[in-house]
Amino acid sequence: RTDTSIPVGARALLEDYAGSGFDRGHMAPAGAMVRSESVMSESFILSNMSPQVGVGFNRHIWRNLESALRGWVEQRGVLTVITGPVFQSANGRVNYRVIGNGQVAVPTHFYKIVVDASNPDDVETLAFMLPNESLTGRDFSEFLTSIDEIERLTGLDFLSALPADEQ
């Protein structure tokens, strides 16, 4: 559903996705929001979603990565997962597709950063960046990358509370 906390004209609408060929891909997956009905409901707000290729991406490799993450949480306990879109530039310009009358931007890639800080003296991380395209038959492990690479492409600084040598 539409996120009414975002101003009209700046928010995505369900009709923006209609006939676009893109799924409404969750950034925070509904399957990880089972702790309460209200939290599960909030995961279906469109500001938690971004256009993702459906077959071969959202319904396959992305779902498999999210499922693996839930398994890792069961094994390790608390993990921090940071997820978002990437709009990769080419020749110094960022060009991307938009869908619907609301001009919803379609990311070129998506990332997930997984942090296990259960031992503050040995913080462990994994980072994945997957192109927003059909990746049928591929495994998410093929898309391991560094947090530095995601930072370079997004301009964001992750884990900035850690000392520089640990980052």
PDB file of C-alpha atoms in Angstrom:
ATOM      1  CA  ARG A   1       0.000   0.000   0.000  1.00  0.00           C
ATOM      2  CA  THR A   2       1.016   3.602  -0.464  1.00  0.00           C
ATOM      3  CA  ASP A   3       3.129   5.244   2.215  1.00  0.00           C
ATOM      4  CA  THR A   4       1.015   8.261   3.147  1.00  0.00           C
ATOM      5  CA  SER A   5       3.896   9.762   5.168  1.00  0.00           C
ATOM      6  CA  ILE A   6       5.599  10.625   1.860  1.00  0.00           C
ATOM      7  CA  PRO A   7       4.289  13.719   0.021  1.00  0.00           C
ATOM      8  CA  VAL A   8       1.929  13.211  -2.918  1.00  0.00           C
ATOM      9  CA  GLY A   9       3.956  13.278  -6.112  1.00  0.00           C
ATOM     10  CA  ALA A  10       7.017  11.805  -4.413  1.00  0.00           C
ATOM     11  CA  ARG A  11       5.514   8.476  -3.348  1.00  0.00           C
ATOM     12  CA  ALA A  12       5.026   5.263  -5.275  1.00  0.00           C
ATOM     13  CA  LEU A  13       1.529   4.020  -6.004  1.00  0.00           C
ATOM     14  CA  LEU A  14       0.364   0.481  -6.747  1.00  0.00           C
ATOM     15  CA  GLU A  15      -0.610   1.564 -10.266  1.00  0.00           C
ATOM     16  CA  ASP A  16       3.002   2.574 -10.959  1.00  0.00           C
ATOM     17  CA  TYR A  17       3.872  -1.122 -10.960  1.00  0.00           C
ATOM     18  CA  ALA A  18       0.841  -2.285 -12.994  1.00  0.00           C
ATOM     19  CA  GLY A  19       1.937  -3.674 -16.356  1.00  0.00           C
ATOM     20  CA  SER A  20       5.549  -2.614 -15.754  1.00  0.00           C
ATOM     21  CA  GLY A  21       6.950  -6.132 -15.696  1.00  0.00           C
ATOM     22  CA  PHE A  22       8.550  -5.431 -12.312  1.00  0.00           C
ATOM     23  CA  ASP A  23       7.705  -6.944  -8.945  1.00  0.00           C
ATOM     24  CA  ARG A  24       7.305  -4.863  -5.809  1.00  0.00           C
ATOM     25  CA  GLY A  25      10.482  -6.216  -4.209  1.00  0.00           C
ATOM     26  CA  HIS A  26      10.741  -5.935  -0.441  1.00  0.00           C
ATOM     27  CA  MET A  27      13.881  -4.410   1.012  1.00  0.00           C
ATOM     28  CA  ALA A  28      12.949  -5.833   4.435  1.00  0.00           C
ATOM     29  CA  PRO A  29      11.266  -9.146   3.565  1.00  0.00           C
ATOM     30  CA  ALA A  30       7.852  -9.986   4.976  1.00  0.00           C
ATOM     31  CA  GLY A  31       9.165 -13.452   5.906  1.00  0.00           C
ATOM     32  CA  ALA A  32      11.567 -11.857   8.368  1.00  0.00           C
ATOM     33  CA  MET A  33       8.808  -9.798  10.002  1.00  0.00           C
ATOM     34  CA  VAL A  34       6.942 -12.573  11.792  1.00  0.00           C
ATOM     35  CA  ARG A  35       7.450 -11.066  15.259  1.00  0.00           C
ATOM     36  CA  SER A  36       4.149  -9.181  15.075  1.00  0.00           C
ATOM     37  CA  GLU A  37       1.183  -8.619  12.809  1.00  0.00           C
ATOM     38  CA  SER A  38       1.759  -4.836  12.709  1.00  0.00           C
ATOM     39  CA  VAL A  39       5.426  -5.229  11.731  1.00  0.00           C
ATOM     40  CA  MET A  40       4.440  -7.728   9.021  1.00  0.00           C
ATOM     41  CA  SER A  41       1.821  -5.274   7.758  1.00  0.00           C
ATOM     42  CA  GLU A  42       4.356  -2.425   7.637  1.00  0.00           C
ATOM     43  CA  SER A  43       6.633  -4.508   5.418  1.00  0.00           C
ATOM     44  CA  PHE A  44       3.994  -4.135   2.677  1.00  0.00           C
ATOM     45  CA  ILE A  45       4.230  -0.319   2.524  1.00  0.00           C
ATOM     46  CA  LEU A  46       5.540   0.711  -0.897  1.00  0.00           C
ATOM     47  CA  SER A  47       8.402   2.741   0.631  1.00  0.00           C
ATOM     48  CA  ASN A  48       9.829  -0.655   1.720  1.00  0.00           C
ATOM     49  CA  MET A  49       9.728  -1.849  -1.889  1.00  0.00           C
ATOM     50  CA  SER A  50      11.568  -1.187  -5.081  1.00  0.00           C
ATOM     51  CA  PRO A  51      11.050  -2.370  -8.667  1.00  0.00           C
ATOM     52  CA  GLN A  52      12.745  -5.733  -9.101  1.00  0.00           C
ATOM     53  CA  VAL A  53      12.827  -8.049 -12.083  1.00  0.00           C
ATOM     54  CA  GLY A  54      10.382 -10.785 -11.074  1.00  0.00           C
ATOM     55  CA  VAL A  55      11.264 -14.076 -12.728  1.00  0.00           C
ATOM     56  CA  GLY A  56      14.904 -14.920 -12.172  1.00  0.00           C
ATOM     57  CA  PHE A  57      15.473 -12.235  -9.559  1.00  0.00           C
ATOM     58  CA  ASN A  58      12.845 -11.313  -6.928  1.00  0.00           C
ATOM     59  CA  ARG A  59      11.087 -14.670  -7.095  1.00  0.00           C
ATOM     60  CA  HIS A  60      14.299 -16.647  -7.313  1.00  0.00           C
ATOM     61  CA  ILE A  61      17.848 -15.547  -6.402  1.00  0.00           C
ATOM     62  CA  TRP A  62      16.748 -12.645  -4.135  1.00  0.00           C
ATOM     63  CA  ARG A  63      14.218 -14.896  -2.375  1.00  0.00           C
ATOM     64  CA  ASN A  64      16.933 -17.548  -1.974  1.00  0.00           C
ATOM     65  CA  LEU A  65      19.305 -15.013  -0.402  1.00  0.00           C
ATOM     66  CA  GLU A  66      16.606 -13.826   2.001  1.00  0.00           C
ATOM     67  CA  SER A  67      15.808 -17.430   2.926  1.00  0.00           C
ATOM     68  CA  ALA A  68      19.498 -18.140   3.560  1.00  0.00           C
ATOM     69  CA  LEU A  69      19.667 -15.043   5.783  1.00  0.00           C
ATOM     70  CA  ARG A  70      16.794 -16.336   7.926  1.00  0.00           C
ATOM     71  CA  GLY A  71      18.716 -19.616   8.285  1.00  0.00           C
ATOM     72  CA  TRP A  72      21.873 -17.760   9.295  1.00  0.00           C
ATOM     73  CA  VAL A  73      19.902 -15.878  11.950  1.00  0.00           C
ATOM     74  CA  GLU A  74      18.642 -19.207  13.318  1.00  0.00           C
ATOM     75  CA  GLN A  75      22.244 -20.477  13.464  1.00  0.00           C
ATOM     76  CA  ARG A  76      23.987 -17.371  14.808  1.00  0.00           C
ATOM     77  CA  GLY A  77      21.330 -15.392  16.636  1.00  0.00           C
ATOM     78  CA  VAL A  78      21.140 -11.660  16.025  1.00  0.00           C
ATOM     79  CA  LEU A  79      22.463 -10.382  12.702  1.00  0.00           C
ATOM     80  CA  THR A  80      22.198  -6.885  11.279  1.00  0.00           C
ATOM     81  CA  VAL A  81      21.144  -6.780   7.633  1.00  0.00           C
ATOM     82  CA  ILE A  82      21.447  -3.598   5.586  1.00  0.00           C
ATOM     83  CA  THR A  83      19.676  -3.659   2.223  1.00  0.00           C
ATOM     84  CA  GLY A  84      19.182  -1.136  -0.525  1.00  0.00           C
ATOM     85  CA  PRO A  85      19.221  -0.156  -4.168  1.00  0.00           C
ATOM     86  CA  VAL A  86      22.160   0.841  -6.325  1.00  0.00           C
ATOM     87  CA  PHE A  87      21.972   3.173  -9.304  1.00  0.00           C
ATOM     88  CA  GLN A  88      25.239   2.436 -11.073  1.00  0.00           C
ATOM     89  CA  SER A  89      26.747   5.185 -13.193  1.00  0.00           C
ATOM     90  CA  ALA A  90      28.267   4.864 -16.630  1.00  0.00           C
ATOM     91  CA  ASN A  91      30.590   7.493 -18.074  1.00  0.00           C
ATOM     92  CA  GLY A  92      30.011   9.717 -15.048  1.00  0.00           C
ATOM     93  CA  ARG A  93      26.216   9.736 -15.462  1.00  0.00           C
ATOM     94  CA  VAL A  94      23.510   7.865 -13.640  1.00  0.00           C
ATOM     95  CA  ASN A  95      20.843   6.719 -16.070  1.00  0.00           C
ATOM     96  CA  TYR A  96      18.009   4.513 -14.934  1.00  0.00           C
ATOM     97  CA  ARG A  97      14.611   3.370 -16.069  1.00  0.00           C
ATOM     98  CA  VAL A  98      11.440   4.647 -14.394  1.00  0.00           C
ATOM     99  CA  ILE A  99       8.010   3.047 -14.224  1.00  0.00           C
ATOM    100  CA  GLY A 100       4.497   4.431 -13.902  1.00  0.00           C
ATOM    101  CA  ASN A 101       3.136   7.938 -13.798  1.00  0.00           C
ATOM    102  CA  GLY A 102       4.940   8.397 -10.472  1.00  0.00           C
ATOM    103  CA  GLN A 103       8.265   7.859 -12.255  1.00  0.00           C
ATOM    104  CA  VAL A 104       9.439   5.204  -9.768  1.00  0.00           C
ATOM    105  CA  ALA A 105      13.178   4.681 -10.283  1.00  0.00           C
ATOM    106  CA  VAL A 106      14.321   1.163 -11.197  1.00  0.00           C
ATOM    107  CA  PRO A 107      17.670   0.323  -9.550  1.00  0.00           C
ATOM    108  CA  THR A 108      20.430  -1.289 -11.584  1.00  0.00           C
ATOM    109  CA  HIS A 109      21.491  -3.450  -8.610  1.00  0.00           C
ATOM    110  CA  PHE A 110      20.551  -4.328  -5.037  1.00  0.00           C
ATOM    111  CA  TYR A 111      22.848  -4.981  -2.099  1.00  0.00           C
ATOM    112  CA  LYS A 112      22.667  -6.790   1.213  1.00  0.00           C
ATOM    113  CA  ILE A 113      25.267  -6.361   3.920  1.00  0.00           C
ATOM    114  CA  VAL A 114      25.186  -8.904   6.741  1.00  0.00           C
ATOM    115  CA  VAL A 115      26.894  -8.080  10.035  1.00  0.00           C
ATOM    116  CA  ASP A 116      27.499 -10.443  12.953  1.00  0.00           C
ATOM    117  CA  ALA A 117      28.670  -8.263  15.837  1.00  0.00           C
ATOM    118  CA  SER A 118      28.028 -10.847  18.556  1.00  0.00           C
ATOM    119  CA  ASN A 119      31.757 -10.750  19.327  1.00  0.00           C
ATOM    120  CA  PRO A 120      32.761  -7.051  19.329  1.00  0.00           C
ATOM    121  CA  ASP A 121      36.423  -8.076  19.041  1.00  0.00           C
ATOM    122  CA  ASP A 122      35.726 -10.026  15.846  1.00  0.00           C
ATOM    123  CA  VAL A 123      32.905  -8.451  13.824  1.00  0.00           C
ATOM    124  CA  GLU A 124      32.118 -10.633  10.797  1.00  0.00           C
ATOM    125  CA  THR A 125      30.503  -9.381   7.598  1.00  0.00           C
ATOM    126  CA  LEU A 126      29.310 -10.542   4.215  1.00  0.00           C
ATOM    127  CA  ALA A 127      28.275  -8.284   1.348  1.00  0.00           C
ATOM    128  CA  PHE A 128      26.342  -9.106  -1.800  1.00  0.00           C
ATOM    129  CA  MET A 129      25.511  -6.964  -4.815  1.00  0.00           C
ATOM    130  CA  LEU A 130      23.232  -8.425  -7.449  1.00  0.00           C
ATOM    131  CA  PRO A 131      22.267  -6.867 -10.784  1.00  0.00           C
ATOM    132  CA  ASN A 132      18.527  -6.245 -11.126  1.00  0.00           C
ATOM    133  CA  GLU A 133      18.078  -8.722 -13.957  1.00  0.00           C
ATOM    134  CA  SER A 134      17.057 -12.320 -14.469  1.00  0.00           C
ATOM    135  CA  LEU A 135      19.720 -14.481 -12.874  1.00  0.00           C
ATOM    136  CA  THR A 136      17.999 -17.817 -13.375  1.00  0.00           C
ATOM    137  CA  GLY A 137      20.261 -20.725 -12.512  1.00  0.00           C
ATOM    138  CA  ARG A 138      22.785 -18.577 -10.660  1.00  0.00           C
ATOM    139  CA  ASP A 139      23.588 -18.667  -6.956  1.00  0.00           C
ATOM    140  CA  PHE A 140      23.749 -15.580  -4.747  1.00  0.00           C
ATOM    141  CA  SER A 141      27.230 -16.617  -3.589  1.00  0.00           C
ATOM    142  CA  GLU A 142      28.488 -15.597  -7.046  1.00  0.00           C
ATOM    143  CA  PHE A 143      27.697 -12.002  -6.110  1.00  0.00           C
ATOM    144  CA  LEU A 144      29.805 -11.667  -2.976  1.00  0.00           C
ATOM    145  CA  THR A 145      31.529  -8.310  -2.933  1.00  0.00           C
ATOM    146  CA  SER A 146      33.142  -5.954  -0.464  1.00  0.00           C
ATOM    147  CA  ILE A 147      31.398  -3.361   1.649  1.00  0.00           C
ATOM    148  CA  ASP A 148      33.930  -0.890   0.220  1.00  0.00           C
ATOM    149  CA  GLU A 149      32.618  -1.585  -3.290  1.00  0.00           C
ATOM    150  CA  ILE A 150      29.020  -0.982  -2.231  1.00  0.00           C
ATOM    151  CA  GLU A 151      30.107   2.221  -0.489  1.00  0.00           C
ATOM    152  CA  ARG A 152      31.933   3.346  -3.633  1.00  0.00           C
ATOM    153  CA  LEU A 153      28.844   2.823  -5.797  1.00  0.00           C
ATOM    154  CA  THR A 154      26.280   4.250  -3.381  1.00  0.00           C
ATOM    155  CA  GLY A 155      28.244   7.057  -1.735  1.00  0.00           C
ATOM    156  CA  LEU A 156      27.141   5.711   1.661  1.00  0.00           C
ATOM    157  CA  ASP A 157      29.409   4.945   4.615  1.00  0.00           C
ATOM    158  CA  PHE A 158      28.410   1.702   6.319  1.00  0.00           C
ATOM    159  CA  LEU A 159      29.634   0.567   9.741  1.00  0.00           C
ATOM    160  CA  SER A 160      31.046   4.021  10.425  1.00  0.00           C
ATOM    161  CA  ALA A 161      30.824   3.405  14.197  1.00  0.00           C
ATOM    162  CA  LEU A 162      33.633   0.829  13.878  1.00  0.00           C
ATOM    163  CA  PRO A 163      37.264   1.940  14.059  1.00  0.00           C
ATOM    164  CA  ALA A 164      38.701   2.566  10.572  1.00  0.00           C
ATOM    165  CA  ASP A 165      41.037  -0.456  10.705  1.00  0.00           C
ATOM    166  CA  GLU A 166      38.076  -2.744  11.441  1.00  0.00           C
ATOM    167  CA  GLN A 167      35.985  -1.280   8.663  1.00  0.00           C
TER     168      GLN A 167
END
